[in-house]
Short mmCIF file of C-alpha atoms in Angstrom, two decimals:
data_model
loop_
_atom_site.label_atom_id
_atom_site.label_comp_id
_atom_site.label_asym_id
_atom_site.label_seq_id
_atom_site.Cartn_x
_atom_site.Cartn_y
_atom_site.Cartn_z
CA UNK A 1 40.81 10.28 1.26
CA UNK A 2 37.88 10.68 3.58
CA UNK A 3 35.46 7.28 3.77
CA UNK A 4 33.02 6.21 5.91
CA UNK A 5 33.80 2.26 6.52
CA UNK A 6 32.50 -0.66 8.63
CA UNK A 7 34.81 -0.17 11.37
CA UNK A 8 35.57 1.33 14.31
CA UNK A 9 36.73 4.05 12.65
CA UNK A 10 33.30 4.45 10.73
CA UNK A 11 31.25 6.24 13.55
CA UNK A 12 33.93 8.52 13.65
CA UNK A 13 34.63 9.44 9.97
CA UNK A 14 33.14 12.46 9.34
CA UNK A 15 32.53 16.00 11.29
CA UNK A 16 28.58 16.30 12.30
CA UNK A 17 27.02 12.37 10.69
CA UNK A 18 27.64 11.23 14.87
CA UNK A 19 24.18 13.03 15.21
CA UNK A 20 22.85 11.32 12.54
CA UNK A 21 23.93 8.20 13.45
CA UNK A 22 22.81 7.79 17.04
CA UNK A 23 19.48 7.71 15.24
CA UNK A 24 20.21 4.11 14.58
CA UNK A 25 19.56 2.26 16.99
CA UNK A 26 21.91 -0.88 18.02
CA UNK A 27 20.78 -3.69 19.53
CA UNK A 28 19.53 -4.04 22.26
CA UNK A 29 20.20 -6.82 24.78
CA UNK A 30 23.30 -8.64 25.01
CA UNK A 31 22.30 -12.01 23.76
CA UNK A 32 21.50 -10.63 20.31
CA UNK A 33 25.18 -9.45 19.69
CA UNK A 34 26.35 -12.81 21.33
CA UNK A 35 24.09 -14.53 18.81
CA UNK A 36 25.75 -12.75 15.71
CA UNK A 37 29.38 -12.81 16.79
CA UNK A 38 28.77 -16.91 17.60
CA UNK A 39 27.15 -17.58 14.66
CA UNK A 40 29.67 -15.54 12.39
CA UNK A 41 32.48 -17.66 13.79
CA UNK A 42 31.58 -20.64 13.59
CA UNK A 43 30.59 -21.24 10.75
CA UNK A 44 33.39 -19.35 9.14
CA UNK A 45 36.17 -21.77 10.87
CA UNK A 46 39.70 -20.63 10.66
CA UNK A 47 38.78 -17.66 7.35
CA UNK A 48 38.67 -14.00 9.71
CA UNK A 49 35.69 -11.80 8.92
CA UNK A 50 37.21 -8.17 8.56
CA UNK A 51 35.96 -6.04 12.07
CA UNK A 52 32.60 -4.74 11.92
CA UNK A 53 31.75 -2.72 14.89
CA UNK A 54 27.68 -2.14 13.71
CA UNK A 55 25.00 -4.30 15.38
CA UNK A 56 21.85 -4.36 12.87
CA UNK A 57 18.37 -3.51 14.52
CA UNK A 58 16.14 -7.25 15.82
CA UNK A 59 14.57 -7.93 13.05
CA UNK A 60 10.70 -5.81 12.84
CA UNK A 61 7.93 -7.97 10.07
CA UNK A 62 7.22 -11.45 9.10
CA UNK A 63 9.54 -14.27 10.17
CA UNK A 64 11.55 -15.74 7.84
CA UNK A 65 8.82 -18.68 7.14
CA UNK A 66 5.96 -16.53 7.06
CA UNK A 67 7.86 -14.03 4.35
CA UNK A 68 7.90 -17.63 2.30
CA UNK A 69 5.26 -18.45 2.37
CA UNK A 70 3.49 -14.13 1.41
CA UNK A 71 5.73 -14.52 -1.38
CA UNK A 72 4.42 -17.98 -1.76
CA UNK A 73 1.09 -16.70 -2.35
CA UNK A 74 1.05 -13.32 -2.98
CA UNK A 75 3.96 -12.28 -5.45
CA UNK A 76 4.07 -14.17 -8.43
CA UNK A 77 6.53 -16.88 -8.76
CA UNK A 78 8.73 -14.78 -11.98
CA UNK A 79 10.63 -13.36 -8.96
CA UNK A 80 14.38 -15.33 -8.92
CA UNK A 81 15.93 -15.99 -6.03
CA UNK A 82 19.10 -16.51 -4.99
CA UNK A 83 20.12 -19.98 -3.46
CA UNK A 84 18.36 -22.93 -1.38
CA UNK A 85 17.48 -21.41 1.61
CA UNK A 86 16.81 -17.94 0.69
CA UNK A 87 18.72 -14.62 3.20
CA UNK A 88 16.36 -12.44 4.38
CA UNK A 89 18.14 -9.07 3.67
CA UNK A 90 16.57 -6.86 7.39
CA UNK A 91 19.81 -4.24 7.44
CA UNK A 92 22.14 -3.50 5.15
CA UNK A 93 25.22 -0.73 6.87
CA UNK A 94 28.21 0.33 3.72
CA UNK A 95 29.66 -2.90 1.72
CA UNK A 96 27.66 -5.12 4.91
CA UNK A 97 24.03 -7.22 5.35
CA UNK A 98 22.00 -8.69 7.62
CA UNK A 99 20.14 -11.74 8.29
CA UNK A 100 16.65 -12.20 10.65
CA UNK A 101 18.67 -13.27 12.49
CA UNK A 102 21.41 -11.09 12.88
CA UNK A 103 24.43 -13.31 10.38
CA UNK A 104 26.88 -11.10 8.82
CA UNK A 105 27.61 -10.91 5.07
CA UNK A 106 29.97 -9.19 3.20
CA UNK A 107 28.29 -7.59 0.13
CA UNK A 108 30.25 -8.51 -3.40
CA UNK A 109 27.23 -7.84 -5.29
CA UNK A 110 25.28 -3.93 -4.08
CA UNK A 111 21.47 -5.58 -5.00
CA UNK A 112 22.86 -6.44 -9.15
CA UNK A 113 25.27 -3.17 -9.96
CA UNK A 114 23.12 -0.71 -7.24
CA UNK A 115 24.19 0.06 -3.85
CA UNK A 116 26.97 1.67 -5.15
CA UNK A 117 28.22 4.35 -2.28
CA UNK A 118 27.19 1.61 0.42
CA UNK A 119 24.25 0.08 2.35
CA UNK A 120 23.07 3.65 4.39
CA UNK A 121 25.28 5.83 4.10
CA UNK A 122 25.25 8.17 5.59
CA UNK A 123 25.40 11.36 4.09
CA UNK A 124 22.98 9.61 1.17
CA UNK A 125 20.58 9.00 4.08
CA UNK A 126 20.75 12.28 5.85
CA UNK A 127 20.00 14.46 2.22
CA UNK A 128 17.12 12.18 1.75
CA UNK A 129 15.93 12.30 5.36
CA UNK A 130 16.16 16.27 4.24
CA UNK A 131 14.48 15.90 1.34
CA UNK A 132 11.52 13.99 2.97
CA UNK A 133 10.58 16.22 5.49
CA UNK A 134 10.18 19.32 2.61
CA UNK A 135 8.85 17.76 -0.31
CA UNK A 136 8.28 14.63 -1.42
CA UNK A 137 6.51 15.16 -5.26
CA UNK A 138 5.01 17.85 -7.13
CA UNK A 139 5.71 16.41 -10.98
CA UNK A 140 7.61 18.55 -13.40
CA UNK A 141 3.88 20.48 -14.17
CA UNK A 142 5.60 23.16 -11.42
CA UNK A 143 9.30 23.77 -10.74
CA UNK A 144 10.85 22.87 -7.93
CA UNK A 145 15.11 22.98 -6.80
CA UNK A 146 16.36 19.95 -6.70
CA UNK A 147 16.18 18.65 -10.27
CA UNK A 148 17.48 22.02 -11.38
CA UNK A 149 20.28 21.44 -9.79
CA UNK A 150 21.01 18.27 -9.73
CA UNK A 151 20.89 18.45 -14.07
CA UNK A 152 24.09 20.29 -13.33
CA UNK A 153 24.87 18.09 -11.33
CA UNK A 154 25.10 15.13 -13.19
CA UNK A 155 25.97 17.42 -16.86
CA UNK A 156 29.24 18.05 -15.58
CA UNK A 157 30.34 15.07 -14.74
CA UNK A 158 30.01 13.93 -18.68
CA UNK A 159 31.40 14.85 -22.04
CA UNK A 160 30.29 18.82 -22.67
CA UNK A 161 27.45 18.40 -25.76
CA UNK A 162 25.80 16.40 -23.79
CA UNK A 163 23.76 18.09 -21.45
CA UNK A 164 20.48 17.74 -21.56
CA UNK A 165 18.75 15.82 -18.89
CA UNK A 166 15.32 13.30 -19.46
CA UNK A 167 14.34 11.11 -15.58
CA UNK A 168 12.96 8.15 -15.12
CA UNK A 169 12.87 5.64 -12.44
CA UNK A 170 14.69 2.15 -13.63
CA UNK A 171 17.24 1.85 -16.91
CA UNK A 172 14.09 -0.67 -18.42
CA UNK A 173 12.54 3.12 -18.83
CA UNK A 174 15.68 4.81 -19.83
CA UNK A 175 16.54 2.42 -22.33
CA UNK A 176 12.96 2.61 -23.43
CA UNK A 177 13.35 5.99 -24.61
CA UNK A 178 16.15 6.01 -26.09
CA UNK A 179 14.50 3.45 -29.09
CA UNK A 180 12.09 5.81 -29.03
CA UNK A 181 14.79 9.52 -28.72
CA UNK A 182 16.64 8.06 -31.93
CA UNK A 183 13.72 6.49 -34.17
CA UNK A 184 11.92 10.16 -33.33
CA UNK A 185 15.45 12.28 -34.54
CA UNK A 186 16.53 10.42 -37.22
CA UNK A 187 12.96 9.66 -38.70
CA UNK A 188 14.67 6.02 -39.33
CA UNK A 189 13.46 2.92 -37.22
CA UNK A 190 16.45 -0.55 -37.06
CA UNK A 191 18.56 -0.63 -34.14
CA UNK A 192 21.62 -2.57 -33.41
CA UNK A 193 22.43 -4.19 -30.39
CA UNK A 194 25.17 -7.44 -29.21
CA UNK A 195 23.73 -10.68 -29.16
CA UNK A 196 25.02 -11.54 -24.19
CA UNK A 197 23.74 -8.17 -23.77
CA UNK A 198 20.92 -7.45 -21.52
CA UNK A 199 19.11 -3.36 -21.53
CA UNK A 200 16.08 -4.19 -19.98
CA UNK A 201 12.74 -6.32 -19.13
CA UNK A 202 9.85 -3.93 -20.55
CA UNK A 203 8.59 -4.74 -23.89
CA UNK A 204 9.70 -2.43 -26.62
CA UNK A 205 13.13 -2.98 -24.88
CA UNK A 206 13.76 -6.59 -25.00
CA UNK A 207 14.53 -7.05 -28.80
CA UNK A 208 17.75 -5.38 -27.60
CA UNK A 209 18.24 -8.08 -24.40
CA UNK A 210 19.50 -10.53 -26.69
CA UNK A 211 19.91 -13.65 -23.85
CA UNK A 212 17.47 -16.42 -24.59
CA UNK A 213 16.82 -16.66 -21.00
CA UNK A 214 14.99 -14.14 -20.71
CA UNK A 215 12.44 -13.84 -23.50
CA UNK A 216 9.16 -15.49 -23.26
CA UNK A 217 7.02 -16.25 -26.19
CA UNK A 218 6.13 -13.29 -27.19
CA UNK A 219 6.61 -11.28 -30.33
CA UNK A 220 9.56 -8.60 -29.59
CA UNK A 221 12.29 -6.84 -31.22
CA UNK A 222 10.42 -4.88 -33.84
CA UNK A 223 13.11 -3.58 -36.27
CA UNK A 224 16.10 -4.40 -34.31
CA UNK A 225 19.13 -6.90 -34.83
CA UNK A 226 21.31 -8.08 -33.18
CA UNK A 227 25.14 -8.24 -34.08
CA UNK A 228 27.90 -10.66 -33.35
CA UNK A 229 29.29 -11.05 -29.27
CA UNK A 230 32.58 -9.60 -30.06
CA UNK A 231 33.42 -11.77 -27.18
CA UNK A 232 36.92 -12.46 -26.52
CA UNK A 233 37.33 -15.55 -24.55
CA UNK A 234 34.22 -17.73 -25.72
CA UNK A 235 33.46 -16.35 -28.86
CA UNK A 236 35.60 -17.25 -32.08
CA UNK A 237 38.54 -14.70 -32.42
CA UNK A 238 40.69 -13.46 -29.07
CA UNK A 239 43.71 -13.95 -28.09
CA UNK A 240 45.86 -12.48 -24.62
CA UNK A 241 45.68 -8.64 -25.49
CA UNK A 242 42.35 -8.29 -26.40
CA UNK A 243 41.40 -6.43 -23.71
CA UNK A 244 40.81 -3.25 -21.47
CA UNK A 245 41.68 -5.50 -18.41
CA UNK A 246 44.35 -6.13 -16.22
CA UNK A 247 43.58 -9.93 -16.78
CA UNK A 248 43.79 -11.13 -20.25
CA UNK A 249 42.42 -14.94 -21.95
CA UNK A 250 44.19 -17.55 -22.51
CA UNK A 251 44.18 -17.24 -25.65
CA UNK A 252 46.70 -18.76 -27.60
CA UNK A 253 47.73 -15.81 -31.02
CA UNK A 254 50.41 -14.75 -32.52
CA UNK A 255 49.30 -10.40 -31.88
CA UNK A 256 52.29 -8.48 -31.01
CA UNK A 257 51.42 -6.20 -27.49
CA UNK A 258 49.04 -3.09 -28.92
CA UNK A 259 47.08 -5.04 -31.00
CA UNK A 260 44.82 -7.12 -32.39
CA UNK A 261 43.34 -9.12 -35.11
CA UNK A 262 39.97 -10.27 -32.65
CA UNK A 263 38.77 -6.75 -33.43
CA UNK A 264 39.31 -6.42 -37.02
CA UNK A 265 37.87 -10.07 -37.05
CA UNK A 266 34.19 -9.19 -34.94
CA UNK A 267 34.18 -5.60 -37.80
CA UNK A 268 34.28 -6.86 -40.01
CA UNK A 269 31.74 -9.97 -38.70
CA UNK A 270 29.35 -5.65 -37.54
CA UNK A 271 29.99 -4.46 -41.92
CA UNK A 272 28.08 -8.08 -42.79
CA UNK A 273 24.42 -7.29 -40.58
CA UNK A 274 25.31 -3.79 -41.86
CA UNK A 275 25.67 -4.21 -45.32
CA UNK A 276 23.52 -7.54 -45.44
CA UNK A 277 19.89 -7.24 -43.07
CA UNK A 278 20.25 -3.22 -42.46
CA UNK A 279 18.47 0.05 -44.73
CA UNK A 280 20.86 2.32 -46.31
CA UNK A 281 19.57 4.35 -43.09
CA UNK A 282 18.78 3.78 -39.68
CA UNK A 283 18.27 4.71 -36.36
CA UNK A 284 20.90 3.55 -34.29
CA UNK A 285 23.28 1.19 -31.25
CA UNK A 286 22.93 -0.48 -27.98
CA UNK A 287 26.48 -0.75 -26.70
CA UNK A 288 27.38 -1.48 -22.78
CA UNK A 289 30.59 -0.66 -21.76
CA UNK A 290 31.06 -3.84 -21.02
CA UNK A 291 27.95 -6.57 -20.36
CA UNK A 292 27.13 -7.45 -17.21
CA UNK A 293 24.31 -10.15 -16.57
CA UNK A 294 25.75 -11.43 -19.61
CA UNK A 295 29.29 -11.98 -17.73
CA UNK A 296 31.14 -9.03 -17.45
CA UNK A 297 32.27 -9.39 -20.75
CA UNK A 298 34.79 -7.82 -22.65
CA UNK A 299 35.29 -6.75 -26.72
CA UNK A 300 38.54 -6.31 -28.08
CA UNK A 301 40.20 -2.32 -27.55
CA UNK A 302 39.37 -0.54 -30.22
CA UNK A 303 35.99 -2.61 -31.71
CA UNK A 304 33.51 -0.01 -30.07
CA UNK A 305 34.80 2.86 -31.25
CA UNK A 306 34.73 1.78 -34.80
CA UNK A 307 31.57 0.08 -34.64
CA UNK A 308 30.63 3.50 -34.15
CA UNK A 309 32.13 5.42 -37.03
CA UNK A 310 30.27 3.06 -38.79
CA UNK A 311 27.00 3.44 -36.99
CA UNK A 312 26.78 7.08 -37.93
CA UNK A 313 27.95 6.91 -41.24
CA UNK A 314 24.13 5.50 -42.60
CA UNK A 315 23.26 8.57 -40.29
CA UNK A 316 22.20 7.11 -36.41
CA UNK A 317 22.62 8.09 -33.28
CA UNK A 318 25.38 5.28 -30.46
CA UNK A 319 23.23 5.16 -27.02
CA UNK A 320 25.84 4.34 -23.27
CA UNK A 321 24.46 1.61 -21.53
CA UNK A 322 26.60 2.53 -18.93
CA UNK A 323 23.88 1.26 -16.47
CA UNK A 324 25.89 -0.60 -14.84
CA UNK A 325 29.29 0.73 -16.04
CA UNK A 326 28.78 4.04 -15.52
CA UNK A 327 29.40 6.74 -11.86
CA UNK A 328 33.52 5.60 -11.92
CA UNK A 329 33.00 1.34 -11.18
CA UNK A 330 35.32 0.79 -13.48
CA UNK A 331 38.35 3.00 -12.08
CA UNK A 332 40.52 4.25 -14.55
CA UNK A 333 37.38 6.29 -15.18
CA UNK A 334 34.45 7.36 -14.74
CA UNK A 335 31.95 6.42 -17.30
CA UNK A 336 32.96 2.99 -19.93
CA UNK A 337 33.12 4.63 -22.37
CA UNK A 338 35.69 6.68 -21.95
CA UNK A 339 37.80 3.84 -21.86
CA UNK A 340 36.39 3.00 -25.44
CA UNK A 341 37.36 7.05 -26.69
CA UNK A 342 33.72 5.73 -27.68
CA UNK A 343 31.96 9.50 -28.09
CA UNK A 344 28.31 8.52 -27.31
CA UNK A 345 24.87 10.36 -28.54
CA UNK A 346 23.50 9.33 -25.35
CA UNK A 347 23.99 8.34 -22.32
CA UNK A 348 21.88 5.97 -20.21
CA UNK A 349 22.48 5.27 -16.69
CA UNK A 350 21.00 4.03 -13.40
CA UNK A 351 21.68 0.95 -10.54
CA UNK A 352 24.04 3.03 -8.67
CA UNK A 353 22.92 6.42 -9.53
CA UNK A 354 20.50 6.28 -6.61
CA UNK A 355 22.74 3.97 -4.95
CA UNK A 356 18.81 2.37 -4.41
CA UNK A 357 17.42 4.33 -4.93
CA UNK A 358 14.91 4.47 -7.68
CA UNK A 359 16.43 6.75 -10.01
CA UNK A 360 17.83 7.23 -13.25
CA UNK A 361 18.64 9.50 -16.75
CA UNK A 362 18.97 9.56 -19.92
CA UNK A 363 21.78 11.94 -20.93
CA UNK A 364 21.88 13.15 -24.55
CA UNK A 365 22.11 16.44 -26.75
CA UNK A 366 20.32 19.18 -27.14
CA UNK A 367 19.05 18.33 -30.56
CA UNK A 368 18.09 14.82 -29.71
CA UNK A 369 16.09 15.35 -26.76
CA UNK A 370 13.87 18.01 -27.83
CA UNK A 371 12.97 16.02 -29.80
CA UNK A 372 10.04 15.12 -27.68
CA UNK A 373 8.65 18.39 -27.80
CA UNK A 374 7.01 17.31 -31.24
CA UNK A 375 3.95 15.63 -28.72
CA UNK A 376 2.89 16.25 -25.22
CA UNK A 377 5.95 12.78 -23.05
CA UNK A 378 4.95 13.12 -19.15
CA UNK A 379 7.29 11.09 -16.73
CA UNK A 380 5.37 10.87 -13.58
CA UNK A 381 7.51 11.02 -11.38
CA UNK A 382 10.83 11.03 -12.88
CA UNK A 383 13.24 13.95 -11.76
CA UNK A 384 11.46 14.28 -8.15
CA UNK A 385 12.36 15.93 -5.26
CA UNK A 386 13.53 12.47 -3.54
CA UNK A 387 15.04 10.56 -6.65
CA UNK A 388 17.32 14.47 -6.72
CA UNK A 389 18.39 14.23 -3.37
CA UNK A 390 19.32 11.77 -2.79
CA UNK A 391 21.06 11.46 -6.58
CA UNK A 392 22.99 14.50 -6.03
CA UNK A 393 23.95 13.07 -2.77
CA UNK A 394 25.24 9.97 -4.14
CA UNK A 395 27.87 12.71 -6.63
CA UNK A 396 29.40 14.27 -3.52
CA UNK A 397 29.49 10.62 -1.72
CA UNK A 398 31.83 9.51 -5.23
CA UNK A 399 34.63 12.54 -4.81
CA UNK A 400 34.70 12.84 -1.73
CA UNK A 401 34.89 9.60 -0.40
CA UNK A 402 37.62 8.86 -2.96
CA UNK A 403 34.94 6.17 -4.96
CA UNK A 404 36.68 5.75 -8.44
CA UNK A 405 40.28 5.42 -7.47
CA UNK A 406 38.88 2.61 -4.77
CA UNK A 407 37.46 1.01 -7.21
CA UNK A 408 40.22 0.89 -9.42
CA UNK A 409 43.23 -0.44 -6.51
CA UNK A 410 41.17 -2.81 -4.89
CA UNK A 411 39.28 -4.04 -7.90
CA UNK A 412 42.61 -4.60 -9.55
CA UNK A 413 44.01 -6.63 -6.05
CA UNK A 414 41.39 -8.53 -7.23
CA UNK A 415 41.69 -9.52 -10.58
CA UNK A 416 45.00 -10.02 -9.88
CA UNK A 417 44.69 -12.44 -7.46
CA UNK A 418 41.53 -14.31 -9.67
CA UNK A 419 43.64 -14.33 -12.13
CA UNK A 420 46.30 -16.11 -9.87
CA UNK A 421 43.00 -18.26 -8.30
CA UNK A 422 42.71 -19.58 -12.32
CA UNK A 423 46.10 -20.14 -12.92
CA UNK A 424 45.38 -23.20 -9.46
CA UNK A 425 42.29 -24.55 -10.55
CA UNK A 426 40.90 -26.26 -13.51
CA UNK A 427 37.36 -24.67 -13.09
CA UNK A 428 38.33 -21.17 -13.49
CA UNK A 429 38.02 -19.78 -17.76
CA UNK A 430 38.39 -16.97 -17.62
CA UNK A 431 38.73 -13.90 -15.42
CA UNK A 432 37.49 -10.58 -16.86
CA UNK A 433 36.66 -7.02 -15.80
CA UNK A 434 38.06 -3.58 -14.69
CA UNK A 435 37.68 -2.04 -11.27
CA UNK A 436 34.64 -3.32 -10.03
CA UNK A 437 33.02 -4.96 -12.68
CA UNK A 438 34.55 -7.98 -12.44
CA UNK A 439 33.46 -11.53 -14.11
CA UNK A 440 35.63 -14.79 -13.49
CA UNK A 441 34.03 -17.34 -15.69
CA UNK A 442 33.69 -21.29 -14.37
CA UNK A 443 34.13 -24.61 -16.63
CA UNK A 444 34.23 -27.81 -16.59
CA UNK A 445 38.11 -27.51 -17.28
CA UNK A 446 40.24 -24.99 -19.99
CA UNK A 447 40.32 -26.93 -22.88
CA UNK A 448 36.83 -27.35 -24.30
CA UNK A 449 35.65 -24.50 -22.02
CA UNK A 450 32.53 -26.99 -21.36
CA UNK A 451 30.06 -24.38 -18.95
CA UNK A 452 30.67 -26.03 -15.35
CA UNK A 453 26.63 -27.14 -15.21
CA UNK A 454 24.26 -25.60 -12.64
CA UNK A 455 24.81 -27.76 -9.76
CA UNK A 456 28.43 -27.18 -9.45
CA UNK A 457 27.99 -24.62 -9.83
CA UNK A 458 25.28 -23.77 -6.92
CA UNK A 459 27.34 -26.29 -4.98
CA UNK A 460 29.86 -23.01 -4.93
CA UNK A 461 27.55 -20.52 -4.43
CA UNK A 462 25.98 -21.67 -1.41
CA UNK A 463 29.56 -22.69 0.42
CA UNK A 464 30.60 -19.00 -0.35
CA UNK A 465 27.40 -17.68 0.98
CA UNK A 466 27.37 -19.70 3.78
CA UNK A 467 30.87 -18.51 4.57
CA UNK A 468 29.77 -14.97 5.03
CA UNK A 469 30.12 -14.00 1.24
CA UNK A 470 26.72 -13.26 -1.26
CA UNK A 471 28.36 -12.55 -4.76
CA UNK A 472 26.29 -12.65 -7.94
CA UNK A 473 25.96 -14.65 -10.87
CA UNK A 474 25.13 -14.16 -14.56
CA UNK A 475 26.05 -15.16 -18.33
CA UNK A 476 24.26 -17.17 -20.75
CA UNK A 477 24.28 -20.28 -19.39
CA UNK A 478 24.78 -18.61 -15.77
CA UNK A 479 29.08 -19.72 -15.36
CA UNK A 480 29.98 -16.28 -14.37
CA UNK A 481 30.86 -15.24 -10.81
CA UNK A 482 29.41 -11.59 -10.70
CA UNK A 483 31.26 -9.89 -8.57
CA UNK A 484 30.67 -5.80 -8.65
CA UNK A 485 30.89 -4.78 -4.72
CA UNK A 486 29.62 -1.26 -3.11
CA UNK A 487 32.55 0.71 -4.17
CA UNK A 488 33.35 1.18 -0.30
CA UNK A 489 34.74 -1.99 0.38
CA UNK A 490 37.84 -2.08 1.24
CA UNK A 491 41.44 -4.42 0.08
CA UNK A 492 40.60 -6.29 4.30
CA UNK A 493 37.00 -7.01 2.65
CA UNK A 494 38.21 -8.48 -0.79
CA UNK A 495 41.18 -9.94 0.67
CA UNK A 496 37.49 -12.03 2.28
CA UNK A 497 36.31 -12.21 -0.89
CA UNK A 498 38.69 -14.06 -2.52
CA UNK A 499 39.43 -16.90 0.74
CA UNK A 500 36.31 -18.02 0.51
CA UNK A 501 36.01 -18.37 -2.77
CA UNK A 502 39.65 -20.18 -3.18
CA UNK A 503 37.31 -22.21 -0.31
CA UNK A 504 34.04 -23.29 -2.19
CA UNK A 505 37.11 -24.62 -4.84
CA UNK A 506 37.92 -26.70 -2.22
CA UNK A 507 35.58 -27.91 -1.32
CA UNK A 508 34.13 -28.80 -4.75
CA UNK A 509 37.43 -30.61 -5.21
CA UNK A 510 37.24 -32.48 -2.56
CA UNK A 511 33.37 -33.35 -3.11
CA UNK A 512 34.46 -34.32 -7.92
#
């Protein structure tokens, strides 16, 4: 497996990469390098951050204080900022981020599960640079090579019946289009999504997103029904054998290995929605393979496959939202839906598809995709030459660097070790996920499962940031730490993140 690393081997990892890397200047002064080393050593104490030979450039742009003032004056207060003292990210390299002072952070959240193959991966950057010098934009009223090459390459990663691509710029756009296509194709209106789901923020799809913390006091959800979330940790049913994960809940049950009574109970609730709230025919059903913003929630094994069958019996189509779980992140499979043995009619993808470049896609059957020909349809930037060049390079890197296997190996290691931590600390209620799609749910105590209050979560979160690791947060109550790093992280990086998390919990216990 050939992988680019941010280490002493990184610069020599690929023949021909050196000339490209020479374009990136290192810090110009020994004083800057010394300051970086001193800040990393002083903030971590005995915790040793894995080595990285990359030196960030000095900041070019407004100071932190000036940036904070501009944000206050000229950006919406609706823009969420992490941490009491915001991190001012200046540069990125593979799994690492650097602030304006050169302090280094291990990125365990990947720009909200978006940086799939690593910040500024040389091969992806090189593909973009090459395209920028050739052609930026034409729109698809003309032909250009990239969209055709990329569509063929992308569909080769999917089941044979999914062969028509529609390119857009974000996951919200792609899910928005999926609603439209489901209704056009079926001639029906009603749709289903899970409670606790997140599918985007556009007005059209706010009904699919079923998290009250994201809702405004405006009409939403026309024709969209939110069914009970089959959450085997926090829901009414769940046990010891429910999840497709190395780690199960600590809830007791009488099921034998390979059985899950919770699946049947949640399916009865799904049937109840179909029976009481929906007409004889419906448009479709949206499902994340593992819920992302909702806190890495996993369903009982077998549930999604059975739910898809019930939807098709009502004439509906099944839409897999792979915005966060796609492209090998879950380790065992390239797509999250494959682990459920559930075959979708549409697949929505974004985030990791472009490694941070604005790119998203909906891939579907010819019959569904060609429904758009009923009227004029157009997307100005969808499938532009630059995004398709980036997307194709990302697919190559995932394969060449063995990132799906790395997600499985490093992710399983993280899950097992976080599982041991759950046994050690009373405030860790649940550990769940697959590959590098991990959630750690925090509670006041294991018996009540009461969500850990916000101030306590923030204290732990701030400590991990100060020690050099950036975790995400999620869940309805904001009490789930989300570990979804670039898929290039190493076991050494994982061990550092585990040590930092454990140290933050020890500090929390000492303050109580």
